[in-house]
Amino acid sequence: MLTRRSFLALGSALTLTPTWAEISGAGTNRKLYASAFSTPEKKHYFGVIDDNGSILWKNTLPARAHAPVIHPEKAIIGIVSRRPGYFMHFYNLADAQLIKRIEPQKGHHFYGHATFSDDGKNLITQENHYPSGAGKIFIRQWPSGEIIHEYSSNGIGPHESILWQGNTLAIANGGLKTHPNNDREILNRETMEPNLTYLSLENGQPLNKLTHPKEYSQLSIRHLDINRDGIAALGFQYKGDLRDQVPLVALSHISWSDIKYLSMPEDVRIRFKQYCGSVCFDKSGNILAISTPRGGLVAFWDVNSKTYLGLKNCRDVCGIAPTDSSHEFLLSSGTGTLMRYNPIVGSTTMIKKHTNILWDNHLKCLSV
Amino acid sequence: MKQLSKYIFLAMSIASPIQASANEWQEPLNGIVNHVIKNGYNNYSASAQKLQNSSYAFCSTPSSQTLTQAKDSFKENTLDWQKIQWLNFGPVTYFMRYYAFEYWPDKKGITQRQLRALTQTDTEAMDAPKFWTSASIAVRGLTAIESLLYHPDFDPINSQKHCDLLKRVTKHHSESANEVSLQWKNASAQDWVFDEEGSGFDKEKAAMELFLQQWIEHMSAVKDAKLETPIGYHGRQNLKLAEFYRSDLSLNSIHENLKAYRKIYHSGSPSLFDIAIKSQPELAKKLEAQLIENQRLALQLPSDFFAPTQEQNEKVTMATPLVKSISLSQSYLTNLVTNLGFQIGFNSRDGD
C-alpha cells in the first residue's frame, strides 16, 4: 500500500511530473475530477476530488476561476481564470505544486477555457484582444509558454473551444464584445454575430463557419463538447428578451451547412431562463447533458435520435463530467452538491454535500 | 489511485455560517405565502375583476367619465400587481402568465403593433376557445390595457373595435389573475419546489431560498430597470422606458415595491426579521433601517419625477440617494441570508 509520502517519493523518483500512466500504475483506476470552487467567505480555490467527493488537494487562487484544463500525457492539471481572466495556473497532480503560471499578452484576456493539443506539446487558448474586440486563438509551446501561433478566432468572444482529430479546433465564438474597463458589459448586443468556427490549426484558416439565422443573432454560442463521431453539442445563452422563445441547445458537425437545434418541452425550456451552463457527452458519446444553473436542472438528450430524455433537478448546478459508466454523469453545484445521475435508468447517487463549498462552473474528469 | 486518494487527502476546515434549524423557516415561509402572496393575489384578482367590470361599463356607455373610471380601476389593479411582482414563482409561471400580466420593457413597441393588428381581427375569432391563452404575451395583460386606455393610437370612446378589444383583454386578464389566486388558495409554496432526490432535501428551506433569490433579483430590477435606465443614470435618458409611464404610475409602482419589501421581511411569526435579529442583530437592524430609508427616499422624489419636466442631470441627482440606498439594502439582504445559511445563487447569479 502506498502512503502519501511514498507516493510523493515515487513522483520525484519518476520525473518532476509523472505521466498519467505512471500515476495509474501506483494505485487503482479510481476516477478523479477537478474543479474551481469558492467559499462563502469569497476565497477561491482549485481542487481535485475523488469519486467519493472527497477533496484530495486544493490550492488557493488569486481570483475566481472557471474551467480546468488537463494535460493529455503528464499528470498536470490547470485552471483558467474567469473572464476577463489574466492567469492560468498549472499544477503537478502528484504533489499539488504550482509548476507554471501563464498570463495573456498585453491587451488580451482569457475567456476561462483552454485546451492542450493531443500530444501535449501545445497549449491552446481563446483570448480577447480588447482594444479591438477581436477574438484570438493563441498556440503556446508547452511548458515554455512561448507563443508560436496567433490566429483569428473568426469571431468575437471565443469562449470555449474543443480539439477534434488533432488539428481542428471547434470554437464557440459567443459574439459578445466586452472590454475589461466595463467588466462584462455587452457592448454590441444589437449587432451580435455569434458563430461556430472549425479552424485548421495547421494554417489558422477556417474550415467551416456556422451561424444562426438572423432572428437568433443574440443567441450566444458559449459551450460545446464533441463526441467521437465529431458531433458537436452546443449550449447557448440568449442575450435578447427573457420572454423570447428561442432554441437553447443544438448539434453541429464540421461537414454540416447549418446548426441543427434540439427541441425540449416548452415548460423545461422556460426553466432554462435562456441560459445553458456546461455541455457534456457521456462516455458512450450518445447521451448529451446540458446544465442550467439558473433553472436548477440538467437536461438530457439522446443524440442519435435527437430525442429529449428528461431532466434532473439540482439547485445551482453547473459542472458536468462523464463517469466511467456509459450514460452516467457527475454533477456539481454551487450549493456544494456532488451527485451521480444516469438519465437512462433514472438512478441518482448522492456523493457528497459540501456545506461550505460553492463548486464553480465547470468540472473535468482527469485521465487517471 | 485509491492509495493516492487516501493519502493526499487534505481536510477542509472552513467555518460554517450560522444556520437556523430546518423547521425554523416554515413560519416565515407561511407568513410570506399567506400575508404577501395569497392576500396579494386575492386583491389583485379582485381589482382585475373590477377593471373588467369598469371596462365593460365604459364600453356600454362610452364617455370621458366612464373612461376615467376604467382608468382608475386600471391604476388600482396595476398597483396591486406591484405588491406581488417580485415573485415569479408557482402558478404565475404557467402559460407565461408572469410576462403576460405585464409585458415590460417593450423597447420595440410590440404591444402597440400587435394591438393594432388585433383591432383588425374579427371579434368572433377573438372569442374562439383558447384564442387568448395562445395569444402573444404582449397583448394579454396590463401593458396592453394601458395602451388601449392611454395610447393616442386608440380611441375607445369613439371606436367600437377598440372598446371590443379592451373588453376582451380585460376579461382574459381578470380570468388569469383569478386562476393564479385560486391556485395559490389551494396550495403551498412547497408544491412548486423541485425535489432533489437523494440530497436530504428540505422543501421549506428550498422554497424560502427561492423567495429570497427573487426578492434580491427584484431589488436589482427596481434599481436598474425602473429607476436608472429610463432617467439615463448611466447613459442616454429614455423616459418611455419607465414602467407604466403612460398612466403615470412609474413612481407609484416603485413605492408599492418598496412597501412590499418590508412586508416580506416581517411576515410570519416568527418572521425572517425575528429570526435574523437573534443571530445577526446588527445586520438585521441595518437591513430594516435601509428598507425604511428606501421608502423615505422614494417619497422625497417629486410626483412628476418621470415626466420630461426636469433635465436628465437633475433627475440623476435626485435619484442618486435612492439608487445607493436600494443597492445597500440589497447587499445587506444578501449578506444576511447568506449568514443565515441560505445559498442565494453562485453559478445561477454569476456564471459565464
XYZ file of C-alpha atoms in Angstrom:
720
model
C 0.000 0.000 0.000
C 1.309 3.412 -0.937
C 1.327 6.219 1.560
C 1.163 9.877 0.659
C 4.881 10.050 1.459
C 5.746 7.056 -0.684
C 3.548 8.383 -3.480
C 5.395 11.670 -3.436
C 8.677 9.789 -3.346
C 7.510 7.812 -6.337
C 6.649 11.032 -8.091
C 10.080 12.516 -7.578
C 11.742 9.227 -8.462
C 9.939 9.147 -11.785
C 10.229 12.620 -13.207
C 9.342 16.046 -11.999
C 5.854 15.456 -13.317
C 4.783 11.839 -13.728
C 2.635 10.675 -16.608
C -0.983 9.634 -16.117
C 0.100 6.062 -16.821
C 2.699 6.189 -14.059
C 0.175 7.587 -11.614
C -2.418 4.989 -12.580
C 0.171 2.279 -12.025
C 0.653 3.497 -8.471
C -2.830 2.522 -7.387
C -6.207 1.576 -8.796
C -8.117 3.067 -11.689
C -10.083 5.366 -9.482
C -11.647 8.366 -11.207
C -10.588 11.864 -10.225
C -12.190 15.190 -11.087
C -11.028 18.780 -10.975
C -12.953 21.989 -10.464
C -12.528 25.515 -9.232
C -14.532 26.382 -6.164
C -15.153 29.260 -3.795
C -16.238 29.530 -0.197
C -18.970 31.734 1.259
C -16.145 33.944 2.544
C -15.264 34.588 -1.134
C -11.982 32.723 -1.050
C -11.138 30.936 -4.265
C -9.522 27.556 -4.848
C -8.712 24.911 -7.395
C -9.263 21.391 -6.152
C -9.151 17.730 -7.064
C -11.786 15.327 -5.800
C -12.124 11.586 -5.941
C -15.245 9.713 -6.930
C -16.429 9.783 -3.325
C -16.431 13.560 -3.439
C -13.516 13.889 -1.017
C -11.147 16.718 -1.727
C -7.708 15.266 -2.322
C -5.984 18.590 -2.556
C -6.727 22.225 -3.080
C -4.732 25.311 -3.874
C -5.619 28.902 -3.267
C -6.271 31.050 -6.318
C -5.878 34.828 -6.528
C -9.335 35.198 -8.062
C -12.347 33.174 -9.117
C -11.555 30.689 -11.883
C -13.678 28.979 -14.484
C -12.643 25.747 -16.211
C -9.913 23.172 -15.624
C -7.539 22.085 -18.379
C -5.965 18.635 -18.385
C -2.650 17.657 -19.948
C -3.127 14.558 -22.127
C 0.044 12.721 -21.022
C 1.622 14.257 -17.953
C -0.188 14.370 -14.651
C -0.607 18.113 -14.972
C -3.838 19.970 -14.443
C -4.507 23.644 -14.917
C -7.198 26.136 -14.185
C -8.108 29.212 -16.209
C -9.242 32.407 -14.551
C -12.733 33.547 -15.427
C -13.478 36.243 -17.954
C -11.845 38.733 -18.043
C -9.048 36.398 -16.925
C -5.393 37.183 -16.515
C -3.861 33.946 -15.285
C -3.713 30.227 -15.852
C -2.207 28.070 -13.101
C -0.812 24.601 -13.761
C -0.125 22.026 -11.061
C 1.656 18.731 -10.732
C -1.140 16.416 -9.630
C 1.201 14.282 -7.554
C 2.422 16.950 -5.182
C -0.105 19.723 -5.783
C 2.707 22.146 -6.532
C 2.195 25.101 -8.830
C 4.527 24.440 -11.745
C 3.555 27.118 -14.222
C 1.679 30.400 -14.391
C 0.771 31.802 -17.774
C -0.523 35.287 -18.382
C -2.019 36.745 -21.550
C -0.176 39.167 -23.795
C -0.655 42.862 -23.201
C -4.107 43.970 -24.351
C -5.571 40.468 -24.069
C -7.504 38.451 -21.535
C -8.541 34.821 -21.256
C -12.130 33.627 -21.506
C -11.942 30.939 -18.835
C -11.267 27.913 -21.038
C -8.183 26.366 -22.651
C -7.113 23.029 -24.053
C -3.934 21.111 -24.762
C -3.041 19.679 -28.152
C -3.379 15.887 -28.330
C 0.367 15.379 -27.928
C 0.527 17.801 -25.008
C 3.189 19.914 -26.662
C 0.969 22.941 -27.194
C -1.492 24.873 -25.115
C -4.405 26.476 -26.946
C -6.289 29.451 -25.504
C -9.151 31.679 -26.538
C -8.480 35.339 -25.872
C -9.965 38.775 -26.326
C -7.814 41.453 -27.902
C -9.829 44.021 -26.073
C -8.623 47.217 -27.775
C -10.170 45.865 -30.982
C -12.592 43.283 -29.618
C -11.142 40.666 -31.971
C -11.335 37.037 -30.870
C -7.957 35.301 -30.864
C -6.624 31.783 -30.658
C -3.131 31.568 -29.203
C -0.982 28.455 -29.538
C 1.738 28.309 -26.909
C 4.549 25.837 -26.634
C 4.266 23.705 -23.527
C 5.839 24.007 -20.995
C 7.741 27.126 -22.021
C 4.567 29.121 -22.691
C 6.205 30.704 -25.717
C 3.638 31.841 -28.283
C 4.143 30.029 -31.583
C 0.938 30.973 -33.409
C -1.693 33.660 -33.095
C -4.836 33.076 -35.143
C -8.098 34.887 -35.561
C -10.957 33.003 -33.942
C -13.099 34.253 -36.838
C -15.483 35.958 -34.496
C -15.919 37.939 -31.319
C -15.823 36.422 -27.853
C -14.347 32.931 -28.368
C -15.415 31.338 -25.090
C -14.729 27.604 -25.247
C -13.031 25.507 -27.886
C -12.653 21.768 -28.321
C -9.988 19.986 -30.298
C -11.152 17.407 -32.816
C -8.981 14.853 -34.596
C -5.799 16.563 -33.550
C -5.692 19.543 -35.833
C -9.174 21.004 -35.983
C -10.396 23.376 -33.327
C -14.128 23.889 -32.900
C -14.525 27.395 -31.474
C -17.650 28.762 -29.826
C -17.446 32.428 -30.794
C -20.039 33.778 -28.384
C -20.372 37.052 -30.251
C -20.179 39.270 -27.155
C -17.885 42.243 -27.397
C -16.655 43.300 -23.978
C -13.871 45.438 -22.579
C -12.351 44.882 -19.150
C -12.840 48.563 -18.342
C -16.560 47.790 -18.359
C -16.210 44.350 -16.772
C -18.723 42.128 -18.588
C -20.986 44.761 -20.048
C -22.031 43.726 -23.553
C -21.018 46.460 -25.982
C -22.625 45.033 -29.133
C -25.904 43.487 -28.036
C -27.765 44.735 -31.108
C -25.093 43.694 -33.610
C -24.011 40.326 -32.204
C -22.956 37.670 -34.715
C -22.078 34.523 -32.803
C -20.713 31.611 -34.793
C -19.191 28.174 -34.525
C -15.895 28.080 -36.372
C -13.980 24.948 -37.261
C -10.396 26.177 -37.510
C -7.422 24.401 -39.019
C -4.569 24.514 -36.539
C -2.134 23.863 -39.370
C -2.688 27.209 -41.017
C -5.244 29.074 -38.904
C -7.796 29.058 -41.712
C -11.494 28.378 -41.092
C -12.670 25.023 -42.444
C -16.314 25.764 -41.767
C -18.197 28.582 -40.086
C -21.777 28.099 -38.959
C -24.087 30.890 -37.882
C -27.651 31.216 -36.655
C -30.482 32.539 -38.797
C -30.796 36.304 -38.343
C -33.626 36.055 -35.812
C -31.297 34.215 -33.413
C -28.393 36.654 -33.670
C -28.491 37.255 -29.905
C -28.091 33.544 -29.193
C -24.553 33.458 -27.843
C -22.768 30.156 -28.580
C -20.817 29.592 -25.372
C -20.035 25.999 -24.516
C -19.590 22.842 -26.507
C -18.452 19.256 -26.444
C -17.618 16.862 -29.281
C -18.211 13.130 -29.323
C -16.136 10.528 -31.156
C -18.294 10.880 -34.284
C -17.434 14.553 -34.490
C -20.887 15.663 -33.437
C -20.554 18.937 -31.573
C -23.192 19.739 -28.974
C -23.736 23.450 -28.359
C -25.199 25.257 -25.367
C -26.440 28.808 -25.841
C -27.028 31.857 -23.676
C -29.639 34.171 -25.117
C -28.898 37.867 -24.733
C -32.244 39.054 -26.039
C -35.542 39.231 -24.256
C -36.170 36.742 -21.459
C -39.624 36.224 -22.955
C -38.466 35.236 -26.450
C -38.996 31.635 -27.486
C -35.569 30.617 -28.805
C -33.728 27.288 -29.027
C -31.056 26.810 -26.397
C -29.334 23.595 -27.447
C -28.085 22.391 -30.824
C -25.877 19.947 -32.684
C -23.302 20.593 -35.374
C -20.677 18.811 -37.461
C -17.782 20.122 -39.479
C -19.445 18.799 -42.644
C -22.877 20.297 -41.973
C -24.063 23.514 -43.551
C -26.249 24.604 -40.674
C -26.807 24.304 -36.948
C -29.457 21.726 -36.008
C -31.459 22.843 -32.979
C -32.650 20.316 -30.422
C -36.117 20.614 -29.008
C -37.293 20.182 -25.452
C -40.670 20.578 -23.766
C -41.599 24.253 -23.508
C -42.058 24.104 -19.725
C -38.480 22.845 -19.464
C -37.161 25.411 -21.945
C -38.730 28.169 -19.868
C -36.987 26.849 -16.782
C -33.623 27.283 -18.524
C -34.154 31.073 -18.289
C -32.307 31.430 -21.619
C -29.073 30.138 -20.078
C -27.030 26.979 -20.599
C -24.040 26.302 -18.350
C -21.975 23.225 -19.199
C -22.240 20.913 -22.207
C -21.081 17.316 -21.851
C -21.312 13.945 -23.598
C -21.313 10.746 -21.582
C -18.711 8.029 -22.048
C -20.653 6.455 -24.922
C -20.909 9.780 -26.698
C -24.604 9.283 -27.308
C -26.108 10.931 -24.251
C -25.864 14.684 -24.034
C -26.180 16.605 -20.778
C -26.689 20.381 -20.589
C -26.839 22.192 -17.272
C -28.674 25.377 -16.405
C -27.789 26.804 -13.015
C -30.497 29.449 -13.403
C -33.084 26.747 -13.906
C -31.557 24.410 -11.320
C -31.529 21.400 -13.596
C -29.592 19.285 -16.055
C -31.428 18.175 -19.203
C -30.542 15.129 -21.288
C -30.858 14.123 -24.941
C -30.212 11.007 -26.959
C -28.016 12.379 -29.712
C -28.566 9.694 -32.357
C -32.329 10.106 -32.273
C -32.188 13.772 -31.197
C -34.709 12.911 -28.506
C -35.160 14.788 -25.259
C -34.838 12.266 -22.431
C -35.697 14.172 -19.276
C -34.104 16.246 -16.554
C -32.510 16.092 -13.144
C -33.274 18.821 -10.633
C -30.294 20.193 -8.759
C -30.126 23.738 -7.433
C -27.360 25.944 -8.850
C -25.944 23.005 -10.808
C -23.397 23.767 -13.494
C -20.465 21.324 -13.558
C -20.937 18.088 -15.509
C -18.417 15.354 -16.246
C -18.809 11.840 -17.660
C -18.108 8.979 -15.275
C -16.609 5.604 -16.158
C -20.080 4.221 -16.827
C -21.967 4.841 -20.030
C -24.979 7.169 -19.654
C -23.805 8.404 -16.268
C -22.631 11.883 -15.248
C -21.140 13.510 -12.184
C -22.875 16.813 -11.405
C -21.525 19.623 -9.230
C -23.410 22.618 -7.895
C -22.915 25.979 -6.262
C -24.639 24.585 -3.180
C -21.786 22.104 -2.680
C -23.624 19.083 -4.051
C -21.828 16.309 -5.922
C -24.119 13.654 -7.351
C -24.052 10.961 -9.989
C -27.032 10.642 -12.260
C -27.923 8.220 -15.013
C -30.783 9.561 -17.150
C -31.442 6.228 -18.852
C -32.211 4.281 -15.699
C -33.059 7.372 -13.665
C -30.689 6.498 -10.862
C -29.287 9.138 -8.527
C -26.329 8.630 -6.215
C -25.665 11.454 -3.814
C -21.896 11.525 -3.493
C -21.303 14.333 -1.071
C -22.810 17.604 0.059
C -20.023 20.012 0.976
C -21.651 22.617 3.175
C -19.148 25.408 2.608
C -18.049 24.864 -0.936
C -19.518 26.518 -3.990
C -18.458 24.424 -6.979
C -17.731 26.698 -9.901
C -18.975 26.426 -13.475
C -17.015 23.508 -14.894
C -15.973 20.056 -13.751
C -13.392 17.965 -15.624
C -12.581 14.305 -15.406
C -8.857 13.507 -15.099
C -7.272 10.894 -17.334
C -6.301 8.587 -14.477
C -5.033 5.642 -7.406
C -7.006 4.554 -4.375
C -3.889 4.966 -2.282
C -3.204 8.332 -3.776
C -6.701 9.410 -2.879
C -6.330 8.123 0.623
C -3.027 9.630 1.445
C -3.011 13.001 -0.160
C -6.334 13.946 1.328
C -6.413 17.385 2.869
C -9.168 18.067 5.314
C -11.264 21.136 4.713
C -11.694 23.347 7.736
C -13.790 26.312 6.808
C -16.069 27.823 9.408
C -19.768 27.096 8.944
C -22.166 30.004 8.663
C -24.688 30.352 11.440
C -27.719 28.328 10.474
C -31.251 28.240 11.760
C -32.792 24.828 12.288
C -34.652 23.339 9.330
C -38.186 23.824 10.692
C -37.463 27.394 11.652
C -38.142 28.505 8.094
C -41.647 27.131 7.964
C -43.187 30.091 9.786
C -41.542 32.897 7.819
C -42.371 30.956 4.659
C -46.003 30.507 5.673
C -46.166 34.150 6.703
C -44.951 35.334 3.316
C -47.221 32.916 1.466
C -50.313 33.865 3.457
C -49.838 37.582 4.011
C -47.924 38.666 0.953
C -48.686 36.170 -1.792
C -52.156 34.745 -1.150
C -53.535 38.062 0.088
C -51.715 39.832 -2.693
C -53.168 37.665 -5.442
C -56.585 37.814 -3.835
C -56.517 41.614 -4.013
C -55.006 41.554 -7.477
C -57.694 39.189 -8.711
C -60.455 41.338 -7.181
C -59.138 44.545 -8.723
C -58.668 42.787 -12.081
C -62.344 41.823 -11.930
C -63.192 45.425 -11.084
C -61.119 46.569 -14.062
C -63.033 44.195 -16.308
C -66.355 45.434 -14.934
C -65.478 49.097 -15.356
C -64.174 48.435 -18.892
C -67.481 46.774 -19.777
C -69.397 49.671 -18.185
C -67.298 52.151 -20.133
C -67.867 50.336 -23.409
C -71.605 50.133 -22.850
C -71.736 53.887 -22.153
C -68.596 55.442 -23.578
C -67.844 58.838 -22.097
C -64.917 60.663 -20.574
C -66.418 59.978 -17.158
C -66.694 56.207 -17.621
C -63.257 56.202 -19.237
C -61.858 57.876 -16.121
C -63.497 55.194 -14.003
C -61.895 52.484 -16.131
C -58.551 54.223 -15.830
C -58.930 54.423 -12.047
C -59.617 50.684 -11.940
C -56.569 50.110 -14.105
C -54.410 52.091 -11.672
C -55.727 50.159 -8.695
C -55.064 46.837 -10.391
C -51.594 47.876 -11.525
C -50.589 48.924 -8.028
C -51.919 45.632 -6.636
C -49.676 43.899 -9.153
C -46.652 45.809 -7.860
C -47.120 44.205 -4.439
C -46.604 40.705 -5.852
C -44.441 41.479 -8.854
C -41.270 40.456 -7.016
C -42.205 36.763 -7.181
C -42.068 34.869 -10.472
C -42.800 31.533 -8.855
C -45.603 28.977 -8.733
C -48.884 29.359 -10.673
C -47.877 32.647 -12.263
C -45.127 30.813 -14.153
C -47.667 28.665 -16.026
C -48.503 29.762 -19.581
C -46.061 32.682 -19.275
C -48.611 34.442 -17.092
C -45.953 36.436 -15.267
C -44.816 38.066 -18.510
C -48.365 38.335 -19.808
C -49.570 40.271 -16.754
C -47.026 42.921 -17.614
C -45.138 42.993 -20.891
C -42.374 45.383 -19.953
C -39.987 46.688 -21.038
C -41.364 46.816 -24.568
C -38.486 48.517 -26.366
C -39.741 47.613 -29.824
C -43.351 48.655 -29.315
C -44.595 45.098 -29.812
C -47.717 45.639 -27.730
C -48.851 48.588 -29.858
C -48.146 46.788 -33.099
C -49.968 43.636 -32.078
C -52.917 45.520 -30.631
C -53.311 47.403 -33.893
C -53.352 44.064 -35.701
C -55.951 42.736 -33.267
C -58.262 45.661 -33.959
C -58.491 44.264 -37.495
C -59.381 40.784 -36.205
C -62.976 39.582 -36.165
C -64.493 39.580 -32.705
C -65.736 36.039 -33.386
C -62.168 34.876 -33.849
C -61.169 36.579 -30.616
C -63.973 34.772 -28.800
C -62.864 31.359 -30.007
C -61.714 28.940 -27.305
C -58.052 29.318 -26.369
C -57.633 32.440 -28.510
C -56.363 34.465 -25.594
C -54.411 31.766 -23.809
C -52.451 31.229 -27.008
C -52.208 34.925 -27.893
C -48.958 36.831 -27.647
C -47.974 37.740 -24.096
C -47.613 41.328 -25.324
C -51.395 41.768 -25.631
C -52.731 39.776 -22.700
C -52.334 41.991 -19.657
C -51.759 45.346 -18.039
C -49.379 46.704 -20.669
C -51.958 46.129 -23.382
C -54.772 47.531 -21.255
C -52.701 50.619 -20.505
C -52.166 51.123 -24.242
C -55.842 50.792 -25.033
C -56.763 53.272 -22.317
C -53.940 55.794 -22.709
C -52.158 55.457 -26.068
C -53.201 58.059 -28.687
C -53.410 55.303 -31.323
C -56.511 54.009 -29.569
C -59.784 55.816 -29.134
C -62.124 53.534 -27.208
C -64.644 56.328 -26.621
C -65.333 56.620 -30.341
C -64.191 53.271 -31.684
C -66.323 50.217 -31.096
C -63.481 47.989 -32.279
C -61.084 49.443 -29.738
C -63.645 49.006 -26.999
C -64.353 45.430 -28.059
C -60.661 44.703 -27.801
C -60.433 46.380 -24.400
C -63.297 44.243 -23.102
C -61.689 41.051 -24.292
C -58.223 41.838 -22.943
C -59.571 42.864 -19.527
C -61.718 39.719 -19.405
C -58.773 37.450 -20.186
C -56.571 39.362 -17.754
C -59.139 39.053 -14.978
C -59.567 35.328 -15.593
C -55.812 34.782 -15.477
C -55.456 36.727 -12.238
C -58.319 34.751 -10.748
C -56.785 31.428 -11.784
C -53.479 32.277 -10.131
C -55.261 33.414 -6.997
C -57.312 30.213 -6.853
C -54.272 28.040 -7.388
C -52.486 29.732 -4.501
C -55.533 29.297 -2.244
C -55.378 25.544 -2.661
C -51.632 25.100 -2.487
C -48.419 25.792 -0.620
C -45.081 27.110 -1.805
C -43.558 23.676 -1.297
C -45.748 22.360 -4.150
C -43.637 24.292 -6.629
C -40.229 23.354 -5.329
C -38.449 20.792 -7.470
C -37.344 17.912 -5.303
C -33.683 16.965 -5.373
C -33.826 13.275 -4.802
C -31.037 11.913 -2.649
C -29.765 15.166 -1.203
C -31.537 15.389 2.159
C -33.841 17.935 0.609
C -35.639 20.448 2.849
C -38.620 21.824 0.921
C -39.374 24.689 3.309
C -35.853 25.972 3.205
C -35.613 25.484 -0.558
C -38.847 27.438 -1.097
C -37.683 30.185 1.244
C -34.383 30.303 -0.595
C -36.158 30.764 -3.934
C -38.246 33.572 -2.461
C -35.130 35.288 -1.169
C -33.363 34.919 -4.511
C -36.311 36.509 -6.273
C -36.544 39.306 -3.750
C -32.863 40.123 -4.258
C -33.278 39.997 -8.045
C -36.298 42.250 -7.855
C -34.288 44.844 -5.949
C -31.945 44.925 -8.945
C -34.895 45.347 -11.295
C -36.262 48.275 -9.295
C -32.887 49.981 -9.151
C -31.782 49.269 -12.727
C -34.804 48.887 -14.984
C -37.347 51.007 -13.138
C -35.148 53.832 -11.932
C -31.743 54.071 -13.589
C -32.495 53.075 -17.189
C -35.340 55.480 -18.010
C -33.667 58.524 -16.488
C -30.316 57.726 -18.125
C -28.396 57.191 -14.911
C -25.534 55.592 -16.846
C -26.292 56.767 -20.348
C -28.979 58.193 -22.538
C -32.307 59.158 -20.998
C -35.406 57.455 -22.410
C -38.404 58.167 -20.233
C -40.600 55.956 -22.392
C -38.757 53.002 -20.899
C -40.218 53.832 -17.484
C -42.718 51.282 -16.243
C -46.357 52.296 -16.894
C -45.258 55.774 -17.929
C -48.393 56.438 -19.998
C -50.595 56.078 -16.944
C -48.086 57.991 -14.789
C -47.634 55.044 -12.445
C -43.854 54.704 -12.702
C -43.057 56.227 -9.329
C -46.100 54.846 -7.525
C -45.110 51.394 -8.716
C -41.725 51.788 -7.031
C -43.449 52.943 -3.839
C -45.534 49.764 -3.790
C -42.496 47.556 -4.484
C -40.573 49.100 -1.594
C -43.539 48.718 0.761
C -43.818 45.057 -0.197
C -40.174 44.503 0.757
C -40.796 45.370 4.380
C -43.890 43.171 4.391
C -41.816 40.224 3.169
C -39.266 40.876 5.900
C -41.864 40.981 8.671
C -44.409 38.343 7.644
C -44.828 35.278 9.806
C -44.416 34.533 13.455
C -41.504 34.399 13.715
C -40.697 36.398 10.612
C -37.415 36.487 8.752
C -36.645 39.655 10.720
C -37.459 37.939 14.039
C -35.107 35.080 13.280
C -32.399 37.334 11.906
C -32.435 39.685 14.879
C -31.484 36.804 17.178
C -28.419 35.563 15.350
C -27.450 38.534 13.191
C -28.749 41.536 15.138
C -26.536 44.164 13.587
C -27.208 43.118 10.009
C -30.915 42.549 10.681
C -31.264 46.099 12.008
C -29.228 47.569 9.182
C -31.486 45.926 6.640
C -34.597 47.110 8.442
C -33.266 50.659 8.594
C -32.307 50.592 4.920
C -35.680 49.278 3.806
C -37.308 52.166 5.659
C -34.776 54.563 4.161
C -35.680 53.295 0.674
C -39.314 54.198 1.283
C -38.409 57.592 2.727
C -36.146 58.482 -0.209
C -38.684 57.336 -2.790
C -41.325 59.514 -1.170
C -38.988 62.506 -1.496
C -38.943 62.233 -5.281
C -41.390 64.660 -6.899
C -44.589 63.111 -8.190
C -43.641 64.177 -11.737
C -40.182 62.627 -11.445
C -40.599 60.543 -14.594
C -42.172 63.354 -16.589
C -39.944 65.274 -19.023
C -40.102 68.423 -16.919
C -36.626 68.252 -15.431
C -33.226 67.866 -17.033
C -31.576 64.477 -17.060
C -28.815 65.564 -14.680
C -31.383 66.870 -12.211
C -33.178 63.541 -12.265
C -29.920 61.678 -11.767
C -29.002 63.902 -8.827
C -32.398 63.372 -7.236
C -32.339 59.597 -7.796
C -28.798 59.009 -6.582
C -29.601 58.640 -2.843
C -32.360 56.133 -3.614
C -30.187 54.182 -6.065
C -27.465 53.920 -3.418
C -29.926 53.018 -0.708
C -31.538 50.196 -2.699
C -28.088 48.928 -3.605
C -27.097 48.947 0.061
C -30.265 47.169 1.153
C -29.596 44.538 -1.483
C -26.106 43.978 -0.069
C -27.434 43.771 3.496
C -30.130 41.307 2.479
C -27.650 39.163 0.556
C -25.183 39.104 3.445
C -27.896 38.467 5.997
C -29.480 35.497 4.302
C -26.077 34.056 3.413
C -25.118 34.240 7.081
C -28.403 32.541 7.926
C -27.343 29.580 5.798
C -29.115 30.303 2.534
C -27.370 29.869 -0.762
C -28.687 32.679 -2.852
C -27.031 31.540 -6.046
C -23.440 31.207 -7.140
C -23.410 29.856 -10.680
C -27.011 30.909 -11.195
C -26.326 34.537 -10.297
C -22.857 34.931 -11.697
C -21.973 32.313 -14.275
C -20.343 32.716 -17.662
